PDB file of C-alpha atoms in Angstrom:
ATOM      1  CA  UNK H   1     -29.572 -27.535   7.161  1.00 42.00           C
ATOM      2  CA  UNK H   2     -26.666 -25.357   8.440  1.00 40.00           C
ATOM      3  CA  UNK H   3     -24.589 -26.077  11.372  1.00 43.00           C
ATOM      4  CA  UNK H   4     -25.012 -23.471  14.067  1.00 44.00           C
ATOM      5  CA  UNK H   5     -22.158 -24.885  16.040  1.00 44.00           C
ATOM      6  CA  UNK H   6     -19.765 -22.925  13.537  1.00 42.00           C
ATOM      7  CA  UNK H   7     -19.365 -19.324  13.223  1.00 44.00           C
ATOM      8  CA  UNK H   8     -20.589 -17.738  10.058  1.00 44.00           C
ATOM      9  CA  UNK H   9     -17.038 -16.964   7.545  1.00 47.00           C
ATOM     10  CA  UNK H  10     -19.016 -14.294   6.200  1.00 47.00           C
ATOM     11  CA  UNK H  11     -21.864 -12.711   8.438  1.00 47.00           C
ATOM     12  CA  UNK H  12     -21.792  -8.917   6.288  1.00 49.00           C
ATOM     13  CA  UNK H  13     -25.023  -9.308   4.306  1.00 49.00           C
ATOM     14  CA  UNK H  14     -23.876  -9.448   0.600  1.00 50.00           C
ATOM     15  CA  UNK H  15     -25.729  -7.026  -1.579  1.00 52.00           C
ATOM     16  CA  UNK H  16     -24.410  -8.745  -4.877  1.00 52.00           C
ATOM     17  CA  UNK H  17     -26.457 -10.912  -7.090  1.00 52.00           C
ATOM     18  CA  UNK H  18     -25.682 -14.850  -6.906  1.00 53.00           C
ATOM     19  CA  UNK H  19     -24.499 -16.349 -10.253  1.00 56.00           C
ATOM     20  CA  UNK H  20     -26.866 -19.520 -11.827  1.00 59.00           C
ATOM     21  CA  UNK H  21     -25.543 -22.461  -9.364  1.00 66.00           C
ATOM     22  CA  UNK H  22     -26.176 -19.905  -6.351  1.00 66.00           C
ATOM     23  CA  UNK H  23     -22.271 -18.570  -6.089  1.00 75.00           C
ATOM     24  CA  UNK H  24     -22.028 -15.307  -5.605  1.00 75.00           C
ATOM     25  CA  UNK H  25     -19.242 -13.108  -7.515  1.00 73.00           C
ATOM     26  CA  UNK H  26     -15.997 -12.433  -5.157  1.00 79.00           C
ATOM     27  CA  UNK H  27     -16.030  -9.088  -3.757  1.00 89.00           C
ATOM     28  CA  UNK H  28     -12.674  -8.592  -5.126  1.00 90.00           C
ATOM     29  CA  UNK H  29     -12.500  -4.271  -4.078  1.00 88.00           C
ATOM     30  CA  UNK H  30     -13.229  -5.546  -0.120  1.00 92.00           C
ATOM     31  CA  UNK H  31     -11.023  -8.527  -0.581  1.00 93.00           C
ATOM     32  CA  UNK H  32      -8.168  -6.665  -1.696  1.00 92.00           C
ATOM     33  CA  UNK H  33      -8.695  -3.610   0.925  1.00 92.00           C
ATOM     34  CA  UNK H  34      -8.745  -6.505   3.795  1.00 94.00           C
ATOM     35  CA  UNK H  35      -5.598  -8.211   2.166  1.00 94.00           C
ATOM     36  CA  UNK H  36      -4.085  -4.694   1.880  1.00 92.00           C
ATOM     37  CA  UNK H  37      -4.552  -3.686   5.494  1.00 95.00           C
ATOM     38  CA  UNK H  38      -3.445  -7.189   6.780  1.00 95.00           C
ATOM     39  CA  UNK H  39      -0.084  -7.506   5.169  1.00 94.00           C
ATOM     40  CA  UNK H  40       0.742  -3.816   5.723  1.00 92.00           C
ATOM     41  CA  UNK H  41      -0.139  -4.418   9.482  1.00 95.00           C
ATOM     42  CA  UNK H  42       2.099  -7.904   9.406  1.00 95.00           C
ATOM     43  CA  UNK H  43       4.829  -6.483   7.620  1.00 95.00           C
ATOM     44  CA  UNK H  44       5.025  -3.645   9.562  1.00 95.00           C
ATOM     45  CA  UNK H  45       5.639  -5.675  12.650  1.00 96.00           C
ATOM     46  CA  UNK H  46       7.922  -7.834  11.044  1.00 97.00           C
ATOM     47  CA  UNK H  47       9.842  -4.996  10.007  1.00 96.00           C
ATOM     48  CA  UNK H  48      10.069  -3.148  13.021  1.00 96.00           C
ATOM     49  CA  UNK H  49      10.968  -6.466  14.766  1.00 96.00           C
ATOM     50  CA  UNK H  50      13.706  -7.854  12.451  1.00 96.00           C
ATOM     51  CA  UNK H  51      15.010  -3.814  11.702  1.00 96.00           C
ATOM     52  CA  UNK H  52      13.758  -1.546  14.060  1.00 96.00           C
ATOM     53  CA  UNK H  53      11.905   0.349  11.666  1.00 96.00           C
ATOM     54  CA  UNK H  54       8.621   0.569  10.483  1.00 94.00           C
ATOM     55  CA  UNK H  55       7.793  -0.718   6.776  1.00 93.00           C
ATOM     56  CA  UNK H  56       7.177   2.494   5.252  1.00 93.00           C
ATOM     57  CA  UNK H  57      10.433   3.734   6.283  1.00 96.00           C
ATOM     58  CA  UNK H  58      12.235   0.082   4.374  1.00 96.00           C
ATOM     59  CA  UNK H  59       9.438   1.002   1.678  1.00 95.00           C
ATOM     60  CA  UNK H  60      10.980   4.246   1.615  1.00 96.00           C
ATOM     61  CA  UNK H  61      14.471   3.292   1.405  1.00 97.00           C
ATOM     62  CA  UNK H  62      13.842   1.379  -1.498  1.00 96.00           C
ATOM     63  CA  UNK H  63      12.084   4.335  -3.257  1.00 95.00           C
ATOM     64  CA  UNK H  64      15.256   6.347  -2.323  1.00 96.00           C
ATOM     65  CA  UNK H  65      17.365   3.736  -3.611  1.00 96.00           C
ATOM     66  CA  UNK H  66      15.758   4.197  -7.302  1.00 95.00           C
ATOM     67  CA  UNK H  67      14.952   7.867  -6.966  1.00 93.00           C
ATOM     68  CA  UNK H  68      18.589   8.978  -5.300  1.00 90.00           C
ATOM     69  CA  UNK H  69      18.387  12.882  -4.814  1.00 89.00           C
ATOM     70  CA  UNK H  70      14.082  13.141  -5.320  1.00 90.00           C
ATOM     71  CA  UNK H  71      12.967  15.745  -3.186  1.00 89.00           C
ATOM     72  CA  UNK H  72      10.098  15.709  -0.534  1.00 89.00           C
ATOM     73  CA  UNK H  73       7.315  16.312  -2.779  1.00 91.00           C
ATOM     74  CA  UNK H  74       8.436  13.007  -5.456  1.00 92.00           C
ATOM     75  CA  UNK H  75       8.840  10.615  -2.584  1.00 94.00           C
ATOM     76  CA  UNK H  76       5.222  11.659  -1.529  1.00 93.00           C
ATOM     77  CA  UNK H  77       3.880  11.355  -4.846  1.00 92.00           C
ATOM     78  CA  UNK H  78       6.075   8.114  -5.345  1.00 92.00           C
ATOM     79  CA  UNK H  79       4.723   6.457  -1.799  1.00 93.00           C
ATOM     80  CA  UNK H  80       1.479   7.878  -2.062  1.00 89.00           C
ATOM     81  CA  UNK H  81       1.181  10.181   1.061  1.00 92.00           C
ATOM     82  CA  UNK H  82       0.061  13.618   1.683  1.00 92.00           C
ATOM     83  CA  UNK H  83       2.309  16.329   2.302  1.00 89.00           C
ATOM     84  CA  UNK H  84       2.130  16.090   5.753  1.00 90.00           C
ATOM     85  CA  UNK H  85       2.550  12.444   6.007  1.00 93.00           C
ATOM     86  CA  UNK H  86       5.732  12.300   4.182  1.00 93.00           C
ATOM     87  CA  UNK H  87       7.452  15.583   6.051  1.00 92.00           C
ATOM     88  CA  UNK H  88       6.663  13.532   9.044  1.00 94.00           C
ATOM     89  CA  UNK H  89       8.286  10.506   7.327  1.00 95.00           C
ATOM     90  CA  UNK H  90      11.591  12.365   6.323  1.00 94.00           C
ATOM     91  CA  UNK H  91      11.929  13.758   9.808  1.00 94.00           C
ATOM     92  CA  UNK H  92      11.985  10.414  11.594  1.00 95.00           C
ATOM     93  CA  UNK H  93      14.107   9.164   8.855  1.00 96.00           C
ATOM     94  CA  UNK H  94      16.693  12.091   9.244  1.00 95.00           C
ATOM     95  CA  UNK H  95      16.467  11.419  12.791  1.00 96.00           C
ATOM     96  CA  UNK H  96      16.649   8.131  12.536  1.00 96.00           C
ATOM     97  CA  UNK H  97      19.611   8.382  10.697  1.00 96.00           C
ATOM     98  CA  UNK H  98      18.555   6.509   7.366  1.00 97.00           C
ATOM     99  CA  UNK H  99      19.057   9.803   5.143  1.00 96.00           C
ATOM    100  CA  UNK H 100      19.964  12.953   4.498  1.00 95.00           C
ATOM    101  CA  UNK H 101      18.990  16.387   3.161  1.00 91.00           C
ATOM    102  CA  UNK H 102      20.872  18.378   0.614  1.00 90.00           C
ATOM    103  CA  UNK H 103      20.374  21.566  -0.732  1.00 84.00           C
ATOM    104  CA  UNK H 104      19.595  20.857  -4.514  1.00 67.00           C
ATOM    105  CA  UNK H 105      21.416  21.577  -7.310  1.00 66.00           C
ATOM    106  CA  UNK H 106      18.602  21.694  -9.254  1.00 68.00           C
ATOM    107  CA  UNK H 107      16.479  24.321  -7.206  1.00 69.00           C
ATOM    108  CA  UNK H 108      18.272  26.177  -4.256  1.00 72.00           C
ATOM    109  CA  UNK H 109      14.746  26.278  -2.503  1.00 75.00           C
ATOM    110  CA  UNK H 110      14.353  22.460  -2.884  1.00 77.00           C
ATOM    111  CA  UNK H 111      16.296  19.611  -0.606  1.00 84.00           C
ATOM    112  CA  UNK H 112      17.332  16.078  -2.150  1.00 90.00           C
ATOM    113  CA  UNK H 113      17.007  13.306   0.099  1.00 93.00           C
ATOM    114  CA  UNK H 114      19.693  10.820  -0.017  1.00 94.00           C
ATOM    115  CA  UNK H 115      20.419   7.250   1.966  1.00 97.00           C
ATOM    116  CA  UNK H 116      22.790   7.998   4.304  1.00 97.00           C
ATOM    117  CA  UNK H 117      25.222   4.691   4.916  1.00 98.00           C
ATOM    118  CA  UNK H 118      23.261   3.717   7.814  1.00 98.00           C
ATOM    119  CA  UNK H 119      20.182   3.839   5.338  1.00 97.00           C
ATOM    120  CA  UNK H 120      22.185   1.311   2.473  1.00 97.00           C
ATOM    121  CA  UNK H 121      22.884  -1.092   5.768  1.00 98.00           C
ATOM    122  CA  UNK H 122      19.438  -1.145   7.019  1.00 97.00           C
ATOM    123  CA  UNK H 123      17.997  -1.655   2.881  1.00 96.00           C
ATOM    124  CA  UNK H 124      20.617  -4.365   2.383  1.00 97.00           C
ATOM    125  CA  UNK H 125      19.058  -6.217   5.873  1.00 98.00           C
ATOM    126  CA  UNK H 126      15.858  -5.529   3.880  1.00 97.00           C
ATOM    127  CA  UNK H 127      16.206  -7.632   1.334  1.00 96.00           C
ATOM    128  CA  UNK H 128      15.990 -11.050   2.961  1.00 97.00           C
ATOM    129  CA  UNK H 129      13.455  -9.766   5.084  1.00 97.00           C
ATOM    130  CA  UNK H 130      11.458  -9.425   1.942  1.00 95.00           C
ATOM    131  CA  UNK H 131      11.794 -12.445   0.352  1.00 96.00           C
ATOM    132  CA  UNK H 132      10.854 -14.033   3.241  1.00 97.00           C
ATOM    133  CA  UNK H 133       7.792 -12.209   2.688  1.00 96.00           C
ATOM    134  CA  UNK H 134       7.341 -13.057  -0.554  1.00 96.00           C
ATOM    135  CA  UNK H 135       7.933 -16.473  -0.317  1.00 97.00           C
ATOM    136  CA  UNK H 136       4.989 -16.573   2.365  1.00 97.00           C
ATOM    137  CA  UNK H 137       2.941 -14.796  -0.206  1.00 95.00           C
ATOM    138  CA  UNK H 138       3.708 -17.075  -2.967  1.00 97.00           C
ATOM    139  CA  UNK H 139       2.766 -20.152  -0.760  1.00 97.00           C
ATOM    140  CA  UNK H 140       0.463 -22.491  -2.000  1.00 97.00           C
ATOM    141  CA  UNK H 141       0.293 -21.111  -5.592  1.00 97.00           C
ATOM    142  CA  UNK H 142       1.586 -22.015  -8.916  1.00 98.00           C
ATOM    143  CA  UNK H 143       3.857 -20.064 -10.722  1.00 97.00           C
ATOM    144  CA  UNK H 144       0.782 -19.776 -13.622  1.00 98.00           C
ATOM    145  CA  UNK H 145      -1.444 -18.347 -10.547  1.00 97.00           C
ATOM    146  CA  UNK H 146       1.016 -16.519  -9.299  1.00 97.00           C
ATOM    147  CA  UNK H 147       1.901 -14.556 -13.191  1.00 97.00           C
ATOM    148  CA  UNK H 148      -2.282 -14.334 -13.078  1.00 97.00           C
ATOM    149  CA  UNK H 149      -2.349 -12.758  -9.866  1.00 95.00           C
ATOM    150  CA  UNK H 150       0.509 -10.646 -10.953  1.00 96.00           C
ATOM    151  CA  UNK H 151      -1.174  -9.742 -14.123  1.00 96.00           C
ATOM    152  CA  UNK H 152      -4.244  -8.667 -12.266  1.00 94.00           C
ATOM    153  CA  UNK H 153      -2.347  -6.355  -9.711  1.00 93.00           C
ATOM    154  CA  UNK H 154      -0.759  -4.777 -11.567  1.00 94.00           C
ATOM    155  CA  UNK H 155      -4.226  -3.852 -13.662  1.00 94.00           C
ATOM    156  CA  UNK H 156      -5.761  -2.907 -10.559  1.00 91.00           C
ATOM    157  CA  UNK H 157      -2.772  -0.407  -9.688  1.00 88.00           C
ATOM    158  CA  UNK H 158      -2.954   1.115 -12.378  1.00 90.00           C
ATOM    159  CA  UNK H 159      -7.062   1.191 -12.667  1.00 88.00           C
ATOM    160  CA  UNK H 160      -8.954   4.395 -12.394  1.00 88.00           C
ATOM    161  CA  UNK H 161     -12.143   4.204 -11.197  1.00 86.00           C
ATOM    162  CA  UNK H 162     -14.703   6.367 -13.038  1.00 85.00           C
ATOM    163  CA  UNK H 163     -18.733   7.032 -12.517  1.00 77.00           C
ATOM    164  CA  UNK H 164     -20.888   5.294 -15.105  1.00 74.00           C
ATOM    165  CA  UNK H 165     -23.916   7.553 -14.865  1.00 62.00           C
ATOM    166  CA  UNK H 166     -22.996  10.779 -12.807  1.00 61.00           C
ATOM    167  CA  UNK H 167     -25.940  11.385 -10.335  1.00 60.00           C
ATOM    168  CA  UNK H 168     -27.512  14.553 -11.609  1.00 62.00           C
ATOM    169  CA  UNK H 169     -26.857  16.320  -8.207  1.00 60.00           C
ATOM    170  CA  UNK H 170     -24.659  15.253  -4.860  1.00 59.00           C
ATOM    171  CA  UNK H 171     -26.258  14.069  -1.693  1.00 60.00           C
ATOM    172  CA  UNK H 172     -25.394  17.557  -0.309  1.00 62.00           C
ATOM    173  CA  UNK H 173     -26.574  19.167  -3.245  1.00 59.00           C
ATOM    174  CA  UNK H 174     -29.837  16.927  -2.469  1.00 57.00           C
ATOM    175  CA  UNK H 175     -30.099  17.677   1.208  1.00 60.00           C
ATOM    176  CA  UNK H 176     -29.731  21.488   0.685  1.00 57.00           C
ATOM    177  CA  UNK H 177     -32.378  21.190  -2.159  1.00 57.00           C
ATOM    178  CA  UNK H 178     -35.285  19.458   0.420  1.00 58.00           C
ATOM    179  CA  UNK H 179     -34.904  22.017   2.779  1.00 58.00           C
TER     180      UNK H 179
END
């Protein structure tokens, strides 16, 4: 018999089939969207408390750092944003004063983006902040988890997800077919 007195850890009905022994599979594509959104939100405030800047601007420094000169468009593709998100980025970065747009040698039309020396101070603060991070992360595991873990993030960013059995029409295709 359960104890009511306790909330339920997991009230979200589970549509997943239980394994023989009655435990169910981890739902590893919610678990990792809920880790995802959790450390992004903590390190984000940790960030803009120990730098004054949010972490995808320190993300973005470090991108910069590798990719010295990339224009708008590779840093986008390189952080994953849209277009819009990252022209928003760059501007409060330029403003900001963490970098700075030149006119490219490459492609008069194009800028490079380039960390300004205010940008290599605030990336060299960075780097404790991170391992800080890290070693919060790492907490509690063994270095054989933790190369397992590693192993299996680094499959998963690199997964692309594809359809089994494409449904024969969409659900708007479907709708617009009933009426």
């Amino acid at each position: 018999m359960r104890n009511n007195s306790s909330p339920d850890p997991d009230p979200a009905p589970d549509p997943a089939p239980t394994r023989p022994g009655g435990k169910r599979p981890p739902r590893l594509f919610n678990l990792l969207s809920q880790a995802r959104q959790n450390l992004f939100r903590s390190a984000d405030a940790v960030f803009a408390s120990e730098l004054g800047y949010s972490g995808t601007q320190v993300v973005a420094l470090f991108v910069l750092k590798s990719e010295e000169g990339c224009q708008l468009k590779d840093l986008g593709r390189l952080l994953q944003l849209k277009n819009s998100a990252v022209t928003g980025l760059v501007s409060r970065m330029e403003e900001n004063g963490l970098i700075v747009r030149r006119q490219s040698a490459l492609d008069a039309r194009a800028g490079s983006l380039h960390l300004s020396p205010k940008g290599h101070e605030v990336l060299a603060a960075a780097l404790p902040v991170l391992d800080s991070l890290n070693a919060q992360l790492k907490q509690g595991f063994t270095e054989e988890e933790l190369a397992v873990v590693a192993r299996f993030l680094i499959h998963a960013a690199g997964l692309r997800f594809e359809q089994d059995h494409p449904p024969s029409t969409t659900p708007k295709e479907q709708d617009h077919a009933s009426k």
